Amino acid sequence: MPQLSLYHTEASPPCRTVRMLAHTLGLDLQLVDVDMLQEEHRKPEFVKMNPQHQVPFLDDNGFYLPESRAIIGYLVDNYAKDDSLYPRDPKRRATVNRMLFFDAGTLWMSYSDYQMPIFYGQPGDPEKEKKMLAAFETFDKLLDGKDWATGSHVTIADYALAVTASSAEWSGVDLKAYSNVCRWLDRVKKAIPCFDEINNSSFAALKELLQKLTEKLAEMSVNKQ
Ligand SMILES: N[C@@H](CCC(=O)N[C@@H](CS)C(=O)NCC(=O)O)C(=O)O
């Protein structure tokens, strides 16, 4: 068994992506908790390993890798019994990468851009909401006639995209208008072992974190007066 450590935060969506994929591959990740409220990700020893100061962050026997989508690709390349989740054929891999980049740069990006200020107690920005819903509409079109994000086989792109879509769903984004997305998300939830289990415990942690954040922000505003 390889010695794989994952620096993670229970509440973090990209950490969930890595944990779900590792679980599917039967990998035993050593989870190292990083407490964001205590700014542990800014501590010099962590920043020295990971100047990007983010989780998830993989340590594979001294090989360091941040970025959830890069991590899941690496885990399949190194530890899966075959390449079905991340095909080595250039065209099939390009199609998977295309959906991973669509997730990172468009779907996840527009969702987190809209949602993060709300988590910090601000009102939702209608322009950002429009942009996010347009991204879901594009995703819905991309899924037309497909069972999975890239066609007829589940790949790592489904893991990353499903974490984005389920996060949006959890925070109250109404996905009903995107019927392909809803059908696909349902399929992913059933097909990925542990999807619901990891999501549910992460959402519970996120709820708790947001509560603590609200209290911290309220305290800071009182101290400012
Ligand atoms: N693109 C990165 C995003 C990772 C990310 O945003 N992580 C957050 C937690 S969910 C974090 O570590 N934030 C702390 C920081 O940016 O300093 C990925 O997919 O891994």
Tab-separated table of C-alpha atoms and ligand atoms in Angstrom:
chain	number	residue	atom	x	y	z
A	1	MET	CA	0.000	0.000	0.000
A	2	PRO	CA	1.458	3.437	-0.917
A	3	GLN	CA	1.996	6.043	1.799
A	4	LEU	CA	-0.437	8.732	0.748
A	5	SER	CA	-1.255	11.700	2.965
A	6	LEU	CA	-4.000	14.120	2.100
A	7	TYR	CA	-4.050	17.497	3.828
A	8	HIS	CA	-7.715	18.298	3.883
A	9	THR	CA	-10.593	20.131	5.512
A	10	GLU	CA	-13.766	18.145	6.070
A	11	ALA	CA	-15.940	21.008	4.819
A	12	SER	CA	-14.022	21.552	1.578
A	13	PRO	CA	-15.662	20.522	-1.728
A	14	PRO	CA	-12.417	19.877	-3.683
A	15	CYS	CA	-11.200	17.697	-0.795
A	16	ARG	CA	-14.349	15.618	-1.207
A	17	THR	CA	-13.538	15.008	-4.875
A	18	VAL	CA	-10.176	13.517	-3.919
A	19	ARG	CA	-11.581	11.430	-1.080
A	20	MET	CA	-14.370	9.998	-3.258
A	21	LEU	CA	-11.944	9.021	-5.988
A	22	ALA	CA	-9.460	7.537	-3.518
A	23	HIS	CA	-12.270	5.519	-1.963
A	24	THR	CA	-13.297	4.184	-5.394
A	25	LEU	CA	-9.693	3.119	-6.036
A	26	GLY	CA	-9.487	1.474	-2.609
A	27	LEU	CA	-6.657	3.764	-1.537
A	28	ASP	CA	-6.063	4.291	2.124
A	29	LEU	CA	-5.442	8.035	2.429
A	30	GLN	CA	-3.965	9.297	5.650
A	31	LEU	CA	-6.071	12.367	6.299
A	32	VAL	CA	-4.297	15.328	7.866
A	33	ASP	CA	-6.819	17.891	9.111
A	34	VAL	CA	-6.100	21.522	8.294
A	35	ASP	CA	-8.141	23.944	10.412
A	36	MET	CA	-8.936	26.928	8.213
A	37	LEU	CA	-10.418	29.017	11.030
A	38	GLN	CA	-7.135	28.622	12.907
A	39	GLU	CA	-5.308	29.623	9.683
A	40	GLU	CA	-3.340	26.376	9.729
A	41	HIS	CA	-3.050	26.573	5.937
A	42	ARG	CA	-1.021	29.785	6.392
A	43	LYS	CA	1.480	28.277	8.808
A	44	PRO	CA	5.067	28.481	7.524
A	45	GLU	CA	5.581	24.689	7.556
A	46	PHE	CA	2.510	24.154	5.363
A	47	VAL	CA	3.259	27.088	3.037
A	48	LYS	CA	6.797	25.773	2.633
A	49	MET	CA	5.409	22.524	1.201
A	50	ASN	CA	2.511	24.199	-0.562
A	51	PRO	CA	3.043	27.874	-1.484
A	52	GLN	CA	-0.539	27.862	-2.820
A	53	HIS	CA	-1.674	27.389	0.829
A	54	GLN	CA	-4.755	25.407	-0.148
A	55	VAL	CA	-6.337	22.067	0.500
A	56	PRO	CA	-6.587	19.435	-0.872
A	57	PHE	CA	-2.847	18.812	-0.910
A	58	LEU	CA	-1.369	15.382	-1.561
A	59	ASP	CA	1.920	14.106	-0.182
A	60	ASP	CA	2.871	10.874	-1.920
A	61	ASN	CA	6.100	9.968	-0.185
A	62	GLY	CA	7.526	13.452	-0.652
A	63	PHE	CA	5.890	14.104	-4.025
A	64	TYR	CA	3.726	17.145	-3.329
A	65	LEU	CA	0.619	17.991	-5.338
A	66	PRO	CA	-2.141	20.568	-4.795
A	67	GLU	CA	-5.231	21.032	-7.052
A	68	SER	CA	-8.005	18.457	-6.716
A	69	ARG	CA	-8.333	17.754	-10.440
A	70	ALA	CA	-4.591	17.236	-10.848
A	71	ILE	CA	-4.585	14.976	-7.785
A	72	ILE	CA	-7.384	12.702	-9.034
A	73	GLY	CA	-5.684	12.335	-12.429
A	74	TYR	CA	-2.410	11.475	-10.711
A	75	LEU	CA	-4.059	8.895	-8.448
A	76	VAL	CA	-5.666	7.090	-11.397
A	77	ASP	CA	-2.452	7.202	-13.456
A	78	ASN	CA	-0.456	5.733	-10.592
A	79	TYR	CA	-2.762	3.543	-8.604
A	80	ALA	CA	-5.800	2.443	-10.649
A	81	LYS	CA	-5.889	-1.082	-12.060
A	82	ASP	CA	-6.767	0.312	-15.510
A	83	ASP	CA	-7.150	3.680	-17.228
A	84	SER	CA	-10.938	3.669	-17.609
A	85	LEU	CA	-11.429	6.588	-15.189
A	86	TYR	CA	-8.730	8.643	-16.933
A	87	PRO	CA	-8.008	7.161	-20.376
A	88	ARG	CA	-4.471	7.354	-21.734
A	89	ASP	CA	-5.666	7.527	-25.334
A	90	PRO	CA	-4.926	11.177	-26.300
A	91	LYS	CA	-8.350	12.008	-27.708
A	92	ARG	CA	-10.290	10.381	-24.899
A	93	ARG	CA	-8.014	11.993	-22.317
A	94	ALA	CA	-8.419	15.385	-24.018
A	95	THR	CA	-12.196	15.002	-23.703
A	96	VAL	CA	-11.879	14.259	-19.981
A	97	ASN	CA	-9.461	17.179	-19.518
A	98	ARG	CA	-11.831	19.446	-21.398
A	99	MET	CA	-14.601	18.703	-18.885
A	100	LEU	CA	-12.203	19.052	-15.930
A	101	PHE	CA	-11.155	22.471	-17.230
A	102	PHE	CA	-14.785	23.382	-17.884
A	103	ASP	CA	-15.470	22.547	-14.256
A	104	ALA	CA	-12.445	24.421	-12.863
A	105	GLY	CA	-12.728	27.504	-15.050
A	106	THR	CA	-16.454	27.846	-15.655
A	107	LEU	CA	-18.859	25.762	-13.573
A	108	TRP	CA	-17.060	25.679	-10.212
A	109	MET	CA	-15.597	29.133	-10.767
A	110	SER	CA	-18.955	30.806	-11.439
A	111	TYR	CA	-20.623	28.929	-8.573
A	112	SER	CA	-17.973	29.819	-5.994
A	113	ASP	CA	-17.786	33.391	-7.265
A	114	TYR	CA	-21.505	33.706	-6.593
A	115	GLN	CA	-21.682	31.659	-3.409
A	116	MET	CA	-18.613	32.714	-1.394
A	117	PRO	CA	-19.819	36.272	-0.609
A	118	ILE	CA	-23.161	34.764	0.520
A	119	PHE	CA	-21.276	32.470	2.897
A	120	TYR	CA	-19.682	35.655	4.271
A	121	GLY	CA	-23.108	37.176	4.985
A	122	GLN	CA	-23.428	39.359	1.885
A	123	PRO	CA	-26.427	39.410	-0.470
A	124	GLY	CA	-26.215	37.347	-3.670
A	125	ASP	CA	-25.055	39.340	-6.695
A	126	PRO	CA	-27.647	38.956	-9.534
A	127	GLU	CA	-24.972	39.325	-12.247
A	128	LYS	CA	-22.883	36.543	-10.713
A	129	GLU	CA	-25.988	34.407	-10.336
A	130	LYS	CA	-26.791	34.910	-14.031
A	131	LYS	CA	-23.280	33.850	-14.975
A	132	MET	CA	-23.495	30.732	-12.790
A	133	LEU	CA	-26.897	29.724	-14.197
A	134	ALA	CA	-25.563	30.231	-17.741
A	135	ALA	CA	-22.735	27.836	-16.864
A	136	PHE	CA	-25.256	25.233	-15.659
A	137	GLU	CA	-27.227	25.739	-18.872
A	138	THR	CA	-24.074	25.088	-20.906
A	139	PHE	CA	-23.352	22.004	-18.828
A	140	ASP	CA	-26.905	20.799	-19.416
A	141	LYS	CA	-26.335	21.093	-23.183
A	142	LEU	CA	-22.980	19.315	-22.923
A	143	LEU	CA	-24.732	16.398	-21.207
A	144	ASP	CA	-27.333	16.050	-23.958
A	145	GLY	CA	-27.608	12.389	-24.998
A	146	LYS	CA	-24.870	11.327	-22.569
A	147	ASP	CA	-24.933	9.181	-19.464
A	148	TRP	CA	-21.679	10.642	-18.176
A	149	ALA	CA	-19.844	13.929	-18.602
A	150	THR	CA	-17.730	12.618	-21.469
A	151	GLY	CA	-20.078	10.015	-22.953
A	152	SER	CA	-20.814	6.444	-22.039
A	153	HIS	CA	-18.190	5.865	-19.320
A	154	VAL	CA	-17.749	7.372	-15.893
A	155	THR	CA	-14.457	9.277	-15.589
A	156	ILE	CA	-12.743	11.540	-13.092
A	157	ALA	CA	-14.518	14.492	-14.746
A	158	ASP	CA	-17.787	13.175	-13.289
A	159	TYR	CA	-16.274	13.232	-9.798
A	160	ALA	CA	-15.190	16.864	-10.012
A	161	LEU	CA	-18.356	18.081	-11.747
A	162	ALA	CA	-20.652	16.167	-9.381
A	163	VAL	CA	-18.991	17.774	-6.371
A	164	THR	CA	-19.637	21.186	-7.941
A	165	ALA	CA	-23.264	20.385	-8.829
A	166	SER	CA	-24.058	18.811	-5.453
A	167	SER	CA	-22.454	21.766	-3.643
A	168	ALA	CA	-24.642	24.149	-5.640
A	169	GLU	CA	-27.689	22.003	-4.886
A	170	TRP	CA	-26.827	21.954	-1.163
A	171	SER	CA	-26.469	25.725	-0.992
A	172	GLY	CA	-29.909	26.222	-2.552
A	173	VAL	CA	-29.248	26.673	-6.277
A	174	ASP	CA	-32.344	25.385	-8.055
A	175	LEU	CA	-31.141	22.890	-10.655
A	176	LYS	CA	-34.629	21.721	-11.714
A	177	ALA	CA	-34.486	23.656	-14.993
A	178	TYR	CA	-31.449	21.608	-16.040
A	179	SER	CA	-32.974	18.179	-16.561
A	180	ASN	CA	-29.849	16.563	-18.026
A	181	VAL	CA	-27.836	17.807	-15.041
A	182	CYS	CA	-30.431	16.438	-12.594
A	183	ARG	CA	-30.540	13.024	-14.284
A	184	TRP	CA	-26.762	12.829	-14.506
A	185	LEU	CA	-26.281	13.904	-10.872
A	186	ASP	CA	-28.715	11.239	-9.759
A	187	ARG	CA	-26.778	8.648	-11.765
A	188	VAL	CA	-23.445	9.777	-10.266
A	189	LYS	CA	-24.836	9.682	-6.732
A	190	LYS	CA	-25.875	6.067	-7.278
A	191	ALA	CA	-22.746	4.987	-9.134
A	192	ILE	CA	-20.002	6.453	-6.961
A	193	PRO	CA	-19.744	4.376	-3.815
A	194	CYS	CA	-19.548	6.644	-0.771
A	195	PHE	CA	-20.729	9.753	-2.688
A	196	ASP	CA	-23.575	10.482	-0.279
A	197	GLU	CA	-21.645	9.461	2.808
A	198	ILE	CA	-18.668	11.740	2.096
A	199	ASN	CA	-20.918	14.570	0.900
A	200	ASN	CA	-23.201	14.403	3.923
A	201	SER	CA	-20.443	14.485	6.499
A	202	SER	CA	-18.742	17.308	4.590
A	203	PHE	CA	-21.959	19.336	4.364
A	204	ALA	CA	-22.477	18.911	8.116
A	205	ALA	CA	-18.932	20.204	8.694
A	206	LEU	CA	-19.533	23.091	6.292
A	207	LYS	CA	-22.707	24.044	8.144
A	208	GLU	CA	-20.756	24.112	11.400
A	209	LEU	CA	-17.891	26.085	9.828
A	210	LEU	CA	-20.305	28.675	8.412
A	211	GLN	CA	-21.915	29.028	11.826
A	212	LYS	CA	-18.521	29.662	13.416
A	213	LEU	CA	-17.631	32.083	10.626
A	214	THR	CA	-20.857	34.038	11.198
A	215	GLU	CA	-20.050	34.265	14.917
A	216	LYS	CA	-16.483	35.363	14.178
A	217	LEU	CA	-17.676	38.051	11.722
A	218	ALA	CA	-20.262	39.313	14.244
A	219	GLU	CA	-17.576	39.492	16.945
A	220	MET	CA	-15.245	41.396	14.626
A	221	SER	CA	-17.952	43.924	13.757
A	222	VAL	CA	-18.708	44.495	17.474
A	223	ASN	CA	-15.000	45.002	18.205
A	224	LYS	CA	-14.767	47.525	15.348
A	225	GLN	CA	-17.516	49.743	16.839
B	1	LIG	N1	-8.547	24.774	-7.405
B	1	LIG	C1	-8.319	24.225	-6.088
B	1	LIG	C2	-9.143	25.009	-5.091
B	1	LIG	C3	-8.788	24.615	-3.656
B	1	LIG	C4	-9.436	25.562	-2.670
B	1	LIG	O1	-10.031	26.607	-3.017
B	1	LIG	N2	-9.297	25.216	-1.396
B	1	LIG	C5	-9.795	26.066	-0.330
B	1	LIG	C6	-10.654	25.242	0.619
B	1	LIG	S1	-12.103	24.693	-0.211
B	1	LIG	C7	-8.596	26.587	0.440
B	1	LIG	O2	-7.704	25.834	0.770
B	1	LIG	N3	-8.576	27.906	0.726
B	1	LIG	C8	-7.543	28.520	1.482
B	1	LIG	C9	-6.779	29.552	0.719
B	1	LIG	O3	-7.054	29.762	-0.474
B	1	LIG	O4	-5.901	30.171	1.309
B	1	LIG	C10	-8.694	22.727	-6.065
B	1	LIG	O5	-9.589	22.327	-6.805
B	1	LIG	O6	-8.042	21.975	-5.329
